mmCIF file of N, CA and C in Angstrom:
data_model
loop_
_atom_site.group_PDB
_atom_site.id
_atom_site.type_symbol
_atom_site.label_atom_id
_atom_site.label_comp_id
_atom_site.label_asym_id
_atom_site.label_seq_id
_atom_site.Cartn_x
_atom_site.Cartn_y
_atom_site.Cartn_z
ATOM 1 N N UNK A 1 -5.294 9.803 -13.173
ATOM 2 C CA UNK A 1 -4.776 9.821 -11.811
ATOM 3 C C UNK A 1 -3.847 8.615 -11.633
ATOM 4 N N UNK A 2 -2.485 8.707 -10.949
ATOM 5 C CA UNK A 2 -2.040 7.711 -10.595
ATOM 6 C C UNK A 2 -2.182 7.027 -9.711
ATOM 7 N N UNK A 3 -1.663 5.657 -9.994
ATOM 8 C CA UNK A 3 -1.485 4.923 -8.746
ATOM 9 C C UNK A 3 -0.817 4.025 -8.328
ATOM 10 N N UNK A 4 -0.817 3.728 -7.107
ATOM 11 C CA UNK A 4 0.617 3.104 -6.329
ATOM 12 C C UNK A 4 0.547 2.021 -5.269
ATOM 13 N N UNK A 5 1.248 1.399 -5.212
ATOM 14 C CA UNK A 5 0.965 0.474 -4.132
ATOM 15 C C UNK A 5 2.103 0.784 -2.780
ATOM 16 N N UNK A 6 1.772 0.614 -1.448
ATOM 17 C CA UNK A 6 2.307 1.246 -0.661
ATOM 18 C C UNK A 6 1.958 -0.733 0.389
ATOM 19 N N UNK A 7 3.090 -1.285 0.629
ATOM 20 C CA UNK A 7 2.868 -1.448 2.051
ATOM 21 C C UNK A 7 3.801 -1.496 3.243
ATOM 22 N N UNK A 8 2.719 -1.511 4.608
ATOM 23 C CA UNK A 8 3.216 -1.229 5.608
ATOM 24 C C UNK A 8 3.820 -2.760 5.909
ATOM 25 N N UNK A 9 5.507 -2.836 6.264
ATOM 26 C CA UNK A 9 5.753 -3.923 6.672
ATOM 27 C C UNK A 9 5.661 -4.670 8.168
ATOM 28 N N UNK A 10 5.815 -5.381 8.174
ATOM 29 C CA UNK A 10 5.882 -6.150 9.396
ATOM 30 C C UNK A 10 6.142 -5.596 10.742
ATOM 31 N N UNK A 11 7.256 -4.645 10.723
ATOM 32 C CA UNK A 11 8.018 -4.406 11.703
ATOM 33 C C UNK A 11 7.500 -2.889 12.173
ATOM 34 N N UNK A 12 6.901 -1.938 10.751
ATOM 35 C CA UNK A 12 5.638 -0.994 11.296
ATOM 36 C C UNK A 12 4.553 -1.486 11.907
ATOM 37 N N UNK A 13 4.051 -2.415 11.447
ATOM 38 C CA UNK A 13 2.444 -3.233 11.667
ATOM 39 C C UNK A 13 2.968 -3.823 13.338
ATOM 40 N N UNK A 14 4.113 -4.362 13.316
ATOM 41 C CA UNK A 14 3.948 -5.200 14.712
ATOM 42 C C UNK A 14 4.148 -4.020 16.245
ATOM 43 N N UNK A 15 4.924 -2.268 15.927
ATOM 44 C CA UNK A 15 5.295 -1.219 16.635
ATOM 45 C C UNK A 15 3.654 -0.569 16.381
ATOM 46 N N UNK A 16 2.819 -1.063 16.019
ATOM 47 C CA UNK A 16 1.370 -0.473 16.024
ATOM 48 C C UNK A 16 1.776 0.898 15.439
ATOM 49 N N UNK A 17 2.384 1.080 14.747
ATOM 50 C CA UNK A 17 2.490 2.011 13.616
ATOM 51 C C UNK A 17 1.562 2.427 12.589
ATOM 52 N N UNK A 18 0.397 1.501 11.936
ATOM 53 C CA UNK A 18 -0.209 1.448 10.989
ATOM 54 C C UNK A 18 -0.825 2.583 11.104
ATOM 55 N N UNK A 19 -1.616 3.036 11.465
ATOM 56 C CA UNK A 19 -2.731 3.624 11.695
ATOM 57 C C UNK A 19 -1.939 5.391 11.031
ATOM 58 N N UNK A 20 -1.124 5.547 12.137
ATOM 59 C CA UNK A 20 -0.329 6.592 12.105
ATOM 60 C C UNK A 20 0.387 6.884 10.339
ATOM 61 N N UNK A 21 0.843 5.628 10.070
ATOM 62 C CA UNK A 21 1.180 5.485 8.644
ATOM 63 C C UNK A 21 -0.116 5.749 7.503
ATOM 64 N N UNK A 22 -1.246 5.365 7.877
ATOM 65 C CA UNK A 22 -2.100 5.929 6.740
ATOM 66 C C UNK A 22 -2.808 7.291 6.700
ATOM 67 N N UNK A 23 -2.758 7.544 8.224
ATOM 68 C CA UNK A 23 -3.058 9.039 8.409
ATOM 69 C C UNK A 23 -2.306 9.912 7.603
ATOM 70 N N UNK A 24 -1.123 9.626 7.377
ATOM 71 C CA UNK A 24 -0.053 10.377 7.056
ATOM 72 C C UNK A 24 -0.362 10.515 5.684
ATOM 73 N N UNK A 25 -0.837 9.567 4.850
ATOM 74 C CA UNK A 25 -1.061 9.334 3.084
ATOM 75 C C UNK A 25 -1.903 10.416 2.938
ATOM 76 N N UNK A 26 -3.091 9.625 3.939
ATOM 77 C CA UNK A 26 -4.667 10.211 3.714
ATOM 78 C C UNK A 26 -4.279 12.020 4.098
ATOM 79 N N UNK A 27 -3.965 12.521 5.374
ATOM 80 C CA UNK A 27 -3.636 14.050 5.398
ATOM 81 C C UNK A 27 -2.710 14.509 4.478
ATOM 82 N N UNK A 28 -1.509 13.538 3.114
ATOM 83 C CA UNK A 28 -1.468 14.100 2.196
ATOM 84 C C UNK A 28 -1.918 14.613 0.911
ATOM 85 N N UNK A 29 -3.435 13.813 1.301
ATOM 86 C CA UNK A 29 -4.281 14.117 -0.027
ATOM 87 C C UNK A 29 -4.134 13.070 -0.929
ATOM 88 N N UNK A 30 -4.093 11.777 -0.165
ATOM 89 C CA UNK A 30 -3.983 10.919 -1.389
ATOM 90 C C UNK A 30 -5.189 10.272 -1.318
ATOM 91 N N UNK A 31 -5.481 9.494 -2.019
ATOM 92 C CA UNK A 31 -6.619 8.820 -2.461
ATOM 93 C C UNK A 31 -6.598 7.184 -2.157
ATOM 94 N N UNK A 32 -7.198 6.558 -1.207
ATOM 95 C CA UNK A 32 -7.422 5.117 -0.638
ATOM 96 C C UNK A 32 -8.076 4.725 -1.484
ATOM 97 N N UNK A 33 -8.358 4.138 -2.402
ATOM 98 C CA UNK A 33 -8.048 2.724 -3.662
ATOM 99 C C UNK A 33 -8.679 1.655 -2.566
ATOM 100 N N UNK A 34 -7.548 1.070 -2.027
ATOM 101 C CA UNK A 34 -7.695 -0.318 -1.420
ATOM 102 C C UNK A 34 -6.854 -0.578 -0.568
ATOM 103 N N UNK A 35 -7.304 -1.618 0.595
ATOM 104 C CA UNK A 35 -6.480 -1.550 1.606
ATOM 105 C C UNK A 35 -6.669 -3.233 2.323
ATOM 106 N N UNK A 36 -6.036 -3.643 2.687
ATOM 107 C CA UNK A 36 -6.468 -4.913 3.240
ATOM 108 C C UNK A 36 -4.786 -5.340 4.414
ATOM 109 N N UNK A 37 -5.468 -6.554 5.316
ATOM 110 C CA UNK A 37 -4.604 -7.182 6.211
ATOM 111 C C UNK A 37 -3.768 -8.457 5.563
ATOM 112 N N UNK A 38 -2.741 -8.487 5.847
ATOM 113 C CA UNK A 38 -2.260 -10.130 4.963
ATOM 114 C C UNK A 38 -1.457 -10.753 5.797
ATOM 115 N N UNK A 39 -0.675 -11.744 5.684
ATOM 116 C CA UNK A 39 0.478 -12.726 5.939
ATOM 117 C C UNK A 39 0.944 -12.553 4.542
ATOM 118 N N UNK A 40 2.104 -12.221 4.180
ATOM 119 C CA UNK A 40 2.865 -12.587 2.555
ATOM 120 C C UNK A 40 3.044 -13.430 2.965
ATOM 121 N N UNK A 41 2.778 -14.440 1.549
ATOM 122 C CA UNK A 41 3.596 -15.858 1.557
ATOM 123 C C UNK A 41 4.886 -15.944 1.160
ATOM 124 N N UNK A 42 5.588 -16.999 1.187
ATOM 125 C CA UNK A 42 6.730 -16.968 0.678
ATOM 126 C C UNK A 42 6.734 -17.013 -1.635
ATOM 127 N N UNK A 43 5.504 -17.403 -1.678
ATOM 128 C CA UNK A 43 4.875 -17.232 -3.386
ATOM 129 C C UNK A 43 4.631 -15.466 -3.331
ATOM 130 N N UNK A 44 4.206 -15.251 -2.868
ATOM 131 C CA UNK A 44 3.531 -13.501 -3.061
ATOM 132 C C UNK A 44 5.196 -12.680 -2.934
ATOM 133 N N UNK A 45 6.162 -13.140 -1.925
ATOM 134 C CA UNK A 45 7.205 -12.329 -1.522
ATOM 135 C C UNK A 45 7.990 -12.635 -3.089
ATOM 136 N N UNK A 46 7.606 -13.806 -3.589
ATOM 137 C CA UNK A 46 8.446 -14.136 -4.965
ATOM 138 C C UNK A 46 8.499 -13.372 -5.951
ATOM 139 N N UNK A 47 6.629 -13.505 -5.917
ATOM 140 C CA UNK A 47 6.194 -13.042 -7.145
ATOM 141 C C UNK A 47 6.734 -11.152 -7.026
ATOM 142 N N UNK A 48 6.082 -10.517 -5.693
ATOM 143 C CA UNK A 48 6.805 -9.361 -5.460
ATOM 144 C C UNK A 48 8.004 -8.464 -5.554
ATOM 145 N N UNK A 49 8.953 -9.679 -5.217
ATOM 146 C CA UNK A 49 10.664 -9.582 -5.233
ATOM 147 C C UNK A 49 10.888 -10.421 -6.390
ATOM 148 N N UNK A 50 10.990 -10.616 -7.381
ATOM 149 C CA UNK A 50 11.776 -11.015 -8.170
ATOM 150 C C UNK A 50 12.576 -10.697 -8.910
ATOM 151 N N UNK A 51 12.653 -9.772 -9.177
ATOM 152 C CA UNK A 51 13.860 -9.623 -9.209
ATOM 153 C C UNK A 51 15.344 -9.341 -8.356
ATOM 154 N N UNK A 52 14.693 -9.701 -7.135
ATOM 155 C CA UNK A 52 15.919 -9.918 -5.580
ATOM 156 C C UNK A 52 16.197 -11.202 -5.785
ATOM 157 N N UNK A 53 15.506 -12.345 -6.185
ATOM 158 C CA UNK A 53 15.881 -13.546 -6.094
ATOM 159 C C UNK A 53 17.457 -13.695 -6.651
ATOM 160 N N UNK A 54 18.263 -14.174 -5.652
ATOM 161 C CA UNK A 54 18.998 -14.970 -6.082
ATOM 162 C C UNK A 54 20.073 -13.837 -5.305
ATOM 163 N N UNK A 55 19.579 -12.725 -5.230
ATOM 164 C CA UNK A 55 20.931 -11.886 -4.380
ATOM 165 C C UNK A 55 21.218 -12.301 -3.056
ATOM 166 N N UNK A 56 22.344 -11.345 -2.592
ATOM 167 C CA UNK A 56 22.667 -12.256 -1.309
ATOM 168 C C UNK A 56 21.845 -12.106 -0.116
ATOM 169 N N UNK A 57 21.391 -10.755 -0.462
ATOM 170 C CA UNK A 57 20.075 -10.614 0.887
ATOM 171 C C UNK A 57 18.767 -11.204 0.892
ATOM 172 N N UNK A 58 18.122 -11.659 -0.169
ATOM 173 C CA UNK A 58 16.924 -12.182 -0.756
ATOM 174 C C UNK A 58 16.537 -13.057 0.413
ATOM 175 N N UNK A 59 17.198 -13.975 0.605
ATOM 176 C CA UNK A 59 16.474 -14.631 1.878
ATOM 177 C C UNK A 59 16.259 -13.814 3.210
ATOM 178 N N UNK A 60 17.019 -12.911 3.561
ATOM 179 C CA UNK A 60 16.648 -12.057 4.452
ATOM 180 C C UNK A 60 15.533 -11.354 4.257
ATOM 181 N N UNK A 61 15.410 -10.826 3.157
ATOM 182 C CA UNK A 61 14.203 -10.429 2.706
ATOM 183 C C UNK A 61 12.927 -10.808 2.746
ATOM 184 N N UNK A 62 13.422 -11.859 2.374
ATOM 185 C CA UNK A 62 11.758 -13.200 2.226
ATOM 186 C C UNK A 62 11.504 -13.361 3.393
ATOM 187 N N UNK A 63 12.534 -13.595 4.727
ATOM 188 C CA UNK A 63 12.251 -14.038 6.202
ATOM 189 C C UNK A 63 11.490 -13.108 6.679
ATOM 190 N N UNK A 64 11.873 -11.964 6.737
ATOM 191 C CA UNK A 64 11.294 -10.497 7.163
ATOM 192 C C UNK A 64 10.037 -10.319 6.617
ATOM 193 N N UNK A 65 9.466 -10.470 5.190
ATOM 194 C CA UNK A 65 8.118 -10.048 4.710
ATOM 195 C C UNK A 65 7.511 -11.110 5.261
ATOM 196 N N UNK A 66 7.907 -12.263 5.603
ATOM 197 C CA UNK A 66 6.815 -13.266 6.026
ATOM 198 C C UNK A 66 6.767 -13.213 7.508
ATOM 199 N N UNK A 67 7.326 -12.569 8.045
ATOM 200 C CA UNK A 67 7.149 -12.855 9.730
ATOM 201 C C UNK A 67 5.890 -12.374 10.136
ATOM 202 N N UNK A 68 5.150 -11.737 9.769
ATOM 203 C CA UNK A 68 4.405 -11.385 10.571
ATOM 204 C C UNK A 68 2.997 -10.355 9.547
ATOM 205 N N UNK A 69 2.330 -9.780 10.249
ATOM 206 C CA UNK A 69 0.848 -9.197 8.984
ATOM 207 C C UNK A 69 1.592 -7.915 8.216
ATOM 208 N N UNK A 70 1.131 -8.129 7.484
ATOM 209 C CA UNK A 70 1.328 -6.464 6.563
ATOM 210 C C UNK A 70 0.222 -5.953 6.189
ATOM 211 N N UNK A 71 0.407 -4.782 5.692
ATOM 212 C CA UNK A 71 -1.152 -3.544 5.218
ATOM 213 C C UNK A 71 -0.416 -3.550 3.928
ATOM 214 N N UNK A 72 -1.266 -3.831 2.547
ATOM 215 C CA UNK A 72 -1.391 -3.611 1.472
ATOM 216 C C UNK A 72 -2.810 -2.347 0.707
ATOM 217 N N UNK A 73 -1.899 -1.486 0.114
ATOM 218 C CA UNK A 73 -2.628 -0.469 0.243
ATOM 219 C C UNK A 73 -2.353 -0.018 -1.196
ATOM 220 N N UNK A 74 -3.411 0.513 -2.000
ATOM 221 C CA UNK A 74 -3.436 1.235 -3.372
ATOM 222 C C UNK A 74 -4.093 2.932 -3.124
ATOM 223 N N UNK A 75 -2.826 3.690 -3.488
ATOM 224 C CA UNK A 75 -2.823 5.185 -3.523
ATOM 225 C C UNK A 75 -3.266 5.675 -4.720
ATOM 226 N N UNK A 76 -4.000 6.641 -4.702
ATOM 227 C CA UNK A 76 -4.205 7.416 -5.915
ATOM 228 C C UNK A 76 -3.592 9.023 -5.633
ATOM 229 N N UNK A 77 -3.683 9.534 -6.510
ATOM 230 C CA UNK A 77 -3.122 11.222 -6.775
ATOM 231 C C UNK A 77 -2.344 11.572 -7.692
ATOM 232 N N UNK A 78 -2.332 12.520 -8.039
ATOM 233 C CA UNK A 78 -1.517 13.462 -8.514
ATOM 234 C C UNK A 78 0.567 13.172 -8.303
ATOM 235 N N UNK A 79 1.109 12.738 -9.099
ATOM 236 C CA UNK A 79 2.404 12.297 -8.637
ATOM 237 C C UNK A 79 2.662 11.327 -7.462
ATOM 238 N N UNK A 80 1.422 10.388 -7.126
ATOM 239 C CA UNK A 80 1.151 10.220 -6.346
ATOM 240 C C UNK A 80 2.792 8.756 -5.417
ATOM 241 N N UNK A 81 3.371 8.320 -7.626
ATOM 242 C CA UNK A 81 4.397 7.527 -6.905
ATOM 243 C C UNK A 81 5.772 8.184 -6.442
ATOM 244 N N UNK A 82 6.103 9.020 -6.577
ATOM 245 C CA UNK A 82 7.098 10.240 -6.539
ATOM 246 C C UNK A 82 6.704 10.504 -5.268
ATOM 247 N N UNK A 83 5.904 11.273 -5.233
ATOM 248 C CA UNK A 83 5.387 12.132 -3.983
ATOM 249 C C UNK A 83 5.569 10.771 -2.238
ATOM 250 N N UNK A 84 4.824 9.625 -3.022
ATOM 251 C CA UNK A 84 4.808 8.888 -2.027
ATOM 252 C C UNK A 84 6.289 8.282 -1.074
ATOM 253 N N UNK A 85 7.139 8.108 -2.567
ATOM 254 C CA UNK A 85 8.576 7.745 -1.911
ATOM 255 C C UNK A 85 9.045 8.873 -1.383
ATOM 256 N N UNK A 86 8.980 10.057 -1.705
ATOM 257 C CA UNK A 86 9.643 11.308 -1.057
ATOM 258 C C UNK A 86 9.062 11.255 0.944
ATOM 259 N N UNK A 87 7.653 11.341 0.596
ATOM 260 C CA UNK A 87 7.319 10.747 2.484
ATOM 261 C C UNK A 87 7.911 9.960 2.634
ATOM 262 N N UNK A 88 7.920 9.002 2.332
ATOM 263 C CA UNK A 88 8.206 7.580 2.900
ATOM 264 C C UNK A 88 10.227 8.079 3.421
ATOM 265 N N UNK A 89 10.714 8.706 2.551
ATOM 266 C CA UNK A 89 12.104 8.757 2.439
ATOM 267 C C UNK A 89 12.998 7.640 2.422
ATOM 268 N N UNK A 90 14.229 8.289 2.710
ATOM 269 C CA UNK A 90 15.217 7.261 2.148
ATOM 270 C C UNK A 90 15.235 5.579 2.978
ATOM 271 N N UNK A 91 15.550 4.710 2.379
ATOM 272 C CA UNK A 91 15.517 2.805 2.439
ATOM 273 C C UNK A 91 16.377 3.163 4.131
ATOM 274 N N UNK A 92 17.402 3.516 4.420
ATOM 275 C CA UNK A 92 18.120 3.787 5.755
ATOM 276 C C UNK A 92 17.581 4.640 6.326
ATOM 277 N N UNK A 93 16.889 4.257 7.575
ATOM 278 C CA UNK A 93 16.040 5.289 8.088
ATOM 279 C C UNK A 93 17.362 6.317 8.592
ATOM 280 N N UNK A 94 18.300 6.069 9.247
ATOM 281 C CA UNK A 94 19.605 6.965 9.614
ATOM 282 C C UNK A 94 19.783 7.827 8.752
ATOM 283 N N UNK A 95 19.535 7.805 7.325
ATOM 284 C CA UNK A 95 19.753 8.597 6.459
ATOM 285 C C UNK A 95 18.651 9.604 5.561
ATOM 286 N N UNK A 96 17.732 8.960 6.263
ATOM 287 C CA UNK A 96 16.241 9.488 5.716
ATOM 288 C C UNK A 96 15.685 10.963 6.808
ATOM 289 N N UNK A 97 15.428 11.863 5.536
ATOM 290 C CA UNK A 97 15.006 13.304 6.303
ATOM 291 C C UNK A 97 13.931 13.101 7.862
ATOM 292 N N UNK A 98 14.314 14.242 8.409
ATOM 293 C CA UNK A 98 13.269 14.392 9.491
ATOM 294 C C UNK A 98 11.691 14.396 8.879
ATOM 295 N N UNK A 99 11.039 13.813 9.657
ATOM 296 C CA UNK A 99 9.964 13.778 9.702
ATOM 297 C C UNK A 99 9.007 12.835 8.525
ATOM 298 N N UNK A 100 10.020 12.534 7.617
ATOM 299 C CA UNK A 100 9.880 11.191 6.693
ATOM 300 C C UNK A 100 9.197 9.976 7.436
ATOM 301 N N UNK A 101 8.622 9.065 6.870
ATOM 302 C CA UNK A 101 7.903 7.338 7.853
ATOM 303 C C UNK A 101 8.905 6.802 8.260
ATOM 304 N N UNK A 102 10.134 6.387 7.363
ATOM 305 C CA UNK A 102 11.111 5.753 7.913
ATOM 306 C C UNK A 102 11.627 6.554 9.309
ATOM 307 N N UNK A 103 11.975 7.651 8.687
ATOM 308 C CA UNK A 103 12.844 8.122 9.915
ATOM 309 C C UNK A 103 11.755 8.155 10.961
ATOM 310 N N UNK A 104 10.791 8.403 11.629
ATOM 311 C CA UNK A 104 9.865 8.027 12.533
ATOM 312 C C UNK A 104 9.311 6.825 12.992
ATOM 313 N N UNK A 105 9.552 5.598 11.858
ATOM 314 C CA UNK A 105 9.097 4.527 12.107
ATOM 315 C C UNK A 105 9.952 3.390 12.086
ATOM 316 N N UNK A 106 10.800 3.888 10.900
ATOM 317 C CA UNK A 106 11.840 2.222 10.800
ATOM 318 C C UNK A 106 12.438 2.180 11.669
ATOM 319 N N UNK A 107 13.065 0.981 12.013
ATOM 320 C CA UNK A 107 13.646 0.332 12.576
ATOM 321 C C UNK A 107 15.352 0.187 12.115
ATOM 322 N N UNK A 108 15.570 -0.356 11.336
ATOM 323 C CA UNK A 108 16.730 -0.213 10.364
ATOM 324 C C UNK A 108 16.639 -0.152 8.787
ATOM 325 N N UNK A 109 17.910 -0.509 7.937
ATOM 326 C CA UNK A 109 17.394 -0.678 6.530
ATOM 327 C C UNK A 109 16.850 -1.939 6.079
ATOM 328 N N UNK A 110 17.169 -2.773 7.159
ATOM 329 C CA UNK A 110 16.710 -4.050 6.600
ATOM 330 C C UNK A 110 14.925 -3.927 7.237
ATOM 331 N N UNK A 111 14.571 -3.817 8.675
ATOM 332 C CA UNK A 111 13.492 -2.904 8.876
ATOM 333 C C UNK A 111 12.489 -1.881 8.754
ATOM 334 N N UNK A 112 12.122 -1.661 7.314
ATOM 335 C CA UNK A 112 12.281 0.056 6.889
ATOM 336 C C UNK A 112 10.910 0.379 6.678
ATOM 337 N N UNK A 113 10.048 -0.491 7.455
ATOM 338 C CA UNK A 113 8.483 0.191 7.864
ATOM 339 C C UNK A 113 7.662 0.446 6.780
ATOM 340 N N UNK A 114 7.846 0.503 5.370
ATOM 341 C CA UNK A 114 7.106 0.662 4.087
ATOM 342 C C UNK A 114 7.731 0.278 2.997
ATOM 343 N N UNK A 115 7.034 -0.073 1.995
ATOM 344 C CA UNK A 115 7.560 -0.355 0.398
ATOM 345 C C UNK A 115 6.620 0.679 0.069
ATOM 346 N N UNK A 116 7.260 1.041 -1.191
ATOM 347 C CA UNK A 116 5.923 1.768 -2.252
ATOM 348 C C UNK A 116 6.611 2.002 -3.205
ATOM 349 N N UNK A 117 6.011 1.683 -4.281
ATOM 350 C CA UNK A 117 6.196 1.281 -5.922
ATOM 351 C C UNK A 117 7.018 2.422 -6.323
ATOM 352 N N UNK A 118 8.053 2.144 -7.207
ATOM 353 C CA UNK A 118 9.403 3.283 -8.071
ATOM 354 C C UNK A 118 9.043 3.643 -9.166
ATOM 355 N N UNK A 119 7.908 2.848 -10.034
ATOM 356 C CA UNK A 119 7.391 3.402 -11.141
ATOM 357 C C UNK A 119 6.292 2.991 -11.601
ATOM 358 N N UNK A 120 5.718 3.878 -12.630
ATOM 359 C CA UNK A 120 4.115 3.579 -13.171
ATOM 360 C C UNK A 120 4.665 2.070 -13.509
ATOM 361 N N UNK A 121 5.590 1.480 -13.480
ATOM 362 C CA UNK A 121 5.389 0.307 -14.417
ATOM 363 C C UNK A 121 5.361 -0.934 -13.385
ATOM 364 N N UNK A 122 6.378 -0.453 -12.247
ATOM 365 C CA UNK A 122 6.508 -1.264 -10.707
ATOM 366 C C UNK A 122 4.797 -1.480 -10.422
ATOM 367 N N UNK A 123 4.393 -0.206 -10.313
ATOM 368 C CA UNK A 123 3.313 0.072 -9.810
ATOM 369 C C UNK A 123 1.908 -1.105 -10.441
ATOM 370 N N UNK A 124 1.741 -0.418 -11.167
ATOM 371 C CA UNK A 124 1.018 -1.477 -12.253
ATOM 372 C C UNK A 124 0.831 -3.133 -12.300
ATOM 373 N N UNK A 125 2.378 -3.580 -11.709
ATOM 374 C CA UNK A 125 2.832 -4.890 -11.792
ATOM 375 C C UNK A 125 2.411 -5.262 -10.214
ATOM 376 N N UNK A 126 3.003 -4.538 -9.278
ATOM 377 C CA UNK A 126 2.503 -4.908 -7.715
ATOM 378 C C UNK A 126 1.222 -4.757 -7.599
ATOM 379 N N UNK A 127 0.513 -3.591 -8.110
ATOM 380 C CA UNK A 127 -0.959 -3.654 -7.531
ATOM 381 C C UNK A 127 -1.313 -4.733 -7.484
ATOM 382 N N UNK A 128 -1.339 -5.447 -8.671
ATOM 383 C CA UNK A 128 -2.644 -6.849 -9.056
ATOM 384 C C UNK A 128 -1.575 -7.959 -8.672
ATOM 385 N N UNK A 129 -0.278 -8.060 -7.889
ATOM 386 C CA UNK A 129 -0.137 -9.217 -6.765
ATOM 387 C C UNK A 129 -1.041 -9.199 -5.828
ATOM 388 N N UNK A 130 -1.064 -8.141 -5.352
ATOM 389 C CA UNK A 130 -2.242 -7.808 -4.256
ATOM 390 C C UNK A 130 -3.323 -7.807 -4.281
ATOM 391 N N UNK A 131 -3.980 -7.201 -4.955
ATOM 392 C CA UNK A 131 -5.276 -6.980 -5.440
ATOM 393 C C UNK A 131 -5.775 -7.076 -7.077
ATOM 394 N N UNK A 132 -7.082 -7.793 -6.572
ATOM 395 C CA UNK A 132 -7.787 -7.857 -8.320
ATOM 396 C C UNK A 132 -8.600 -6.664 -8.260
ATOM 397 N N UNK A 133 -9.119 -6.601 -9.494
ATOM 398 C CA UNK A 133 -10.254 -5.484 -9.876
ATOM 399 C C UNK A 133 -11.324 -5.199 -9.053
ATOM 400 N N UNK A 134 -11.662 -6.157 -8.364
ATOM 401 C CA UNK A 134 -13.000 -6.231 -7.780
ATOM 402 C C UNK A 134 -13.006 -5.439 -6.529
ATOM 403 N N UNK A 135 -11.329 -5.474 -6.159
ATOM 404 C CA UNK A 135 -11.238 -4.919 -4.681
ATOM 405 C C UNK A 135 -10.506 -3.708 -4.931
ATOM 406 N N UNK A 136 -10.651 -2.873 -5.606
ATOM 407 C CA UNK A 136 -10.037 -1.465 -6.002
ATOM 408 C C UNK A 136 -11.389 -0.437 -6.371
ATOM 409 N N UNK A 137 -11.247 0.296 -5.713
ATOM 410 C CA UNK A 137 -12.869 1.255 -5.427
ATOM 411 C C UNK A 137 -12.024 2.562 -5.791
ATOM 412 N N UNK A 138 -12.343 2.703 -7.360
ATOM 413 C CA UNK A 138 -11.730 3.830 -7.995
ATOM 414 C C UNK A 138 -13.060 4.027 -8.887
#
């Protein structure tokens, strides 16, 4: 079974979005792993983004993940990282299908209400920023 890391950013979490956002996973049949409340630090947004460091938006980036709590969350299922970016839809919510999270939730692209992992290998690498073994109930 795969799995994925999904979180809700700042700007979902602060529009009381959350809730609505995991309903949406969970009524797709995915599988809750793990879930927890945070502050990213500006170390976690590093370790997370690194390979953004040094572009020209990166500090925008870093400002935005740290403002405020996020939901860090590990998905399981069936195609579960595919499947998950297809909900989630496109990074511009303006451009992202009806009924997609973004397009219901974001705000803008720099605003865009969720991350969730692009590959088994993304995936793999973000989970355990977030979470160790101990806190994954698989």
């Amino acid at each position: 079974m795969e799995k994925t890391l999904v979180l809700i950013k700042p700007d979902a979490f602060k529009n009381h979005h959350t809730g609505d956002i995991v309903k949406r996973y969970e009524d797709e049949g995915f599988q809750l792993l793990a879930m927890k409340m945070m502050k990213m630090t500006k170390e976690v947004a590093a370790k997370h983004y690194a390979e953004h460091i040094g572009r020209p938006y990166y500090a925008e980036l870093e400002s935005f993940m740290t403002s405020g709590p996020i939901v860090a969350m590990v998905l399981a299922g069936d195609n579960v990282i595919s499947r998950v970016r297809e909900i989630n839809g496109k990074t511009d919510p303006k451009e992202a299908a009806e009924g997609t999270i973004r397009k219901l939730y974001a705000e803008s692209k720099g605003c865009n209400a969720v991350h969730a992992s692009d590959s088994p290998e993304s995936a793999a690498r973000e989970v355990h920023i977030f979470f160790n073994e101990a806190e994954i109930f698989d």
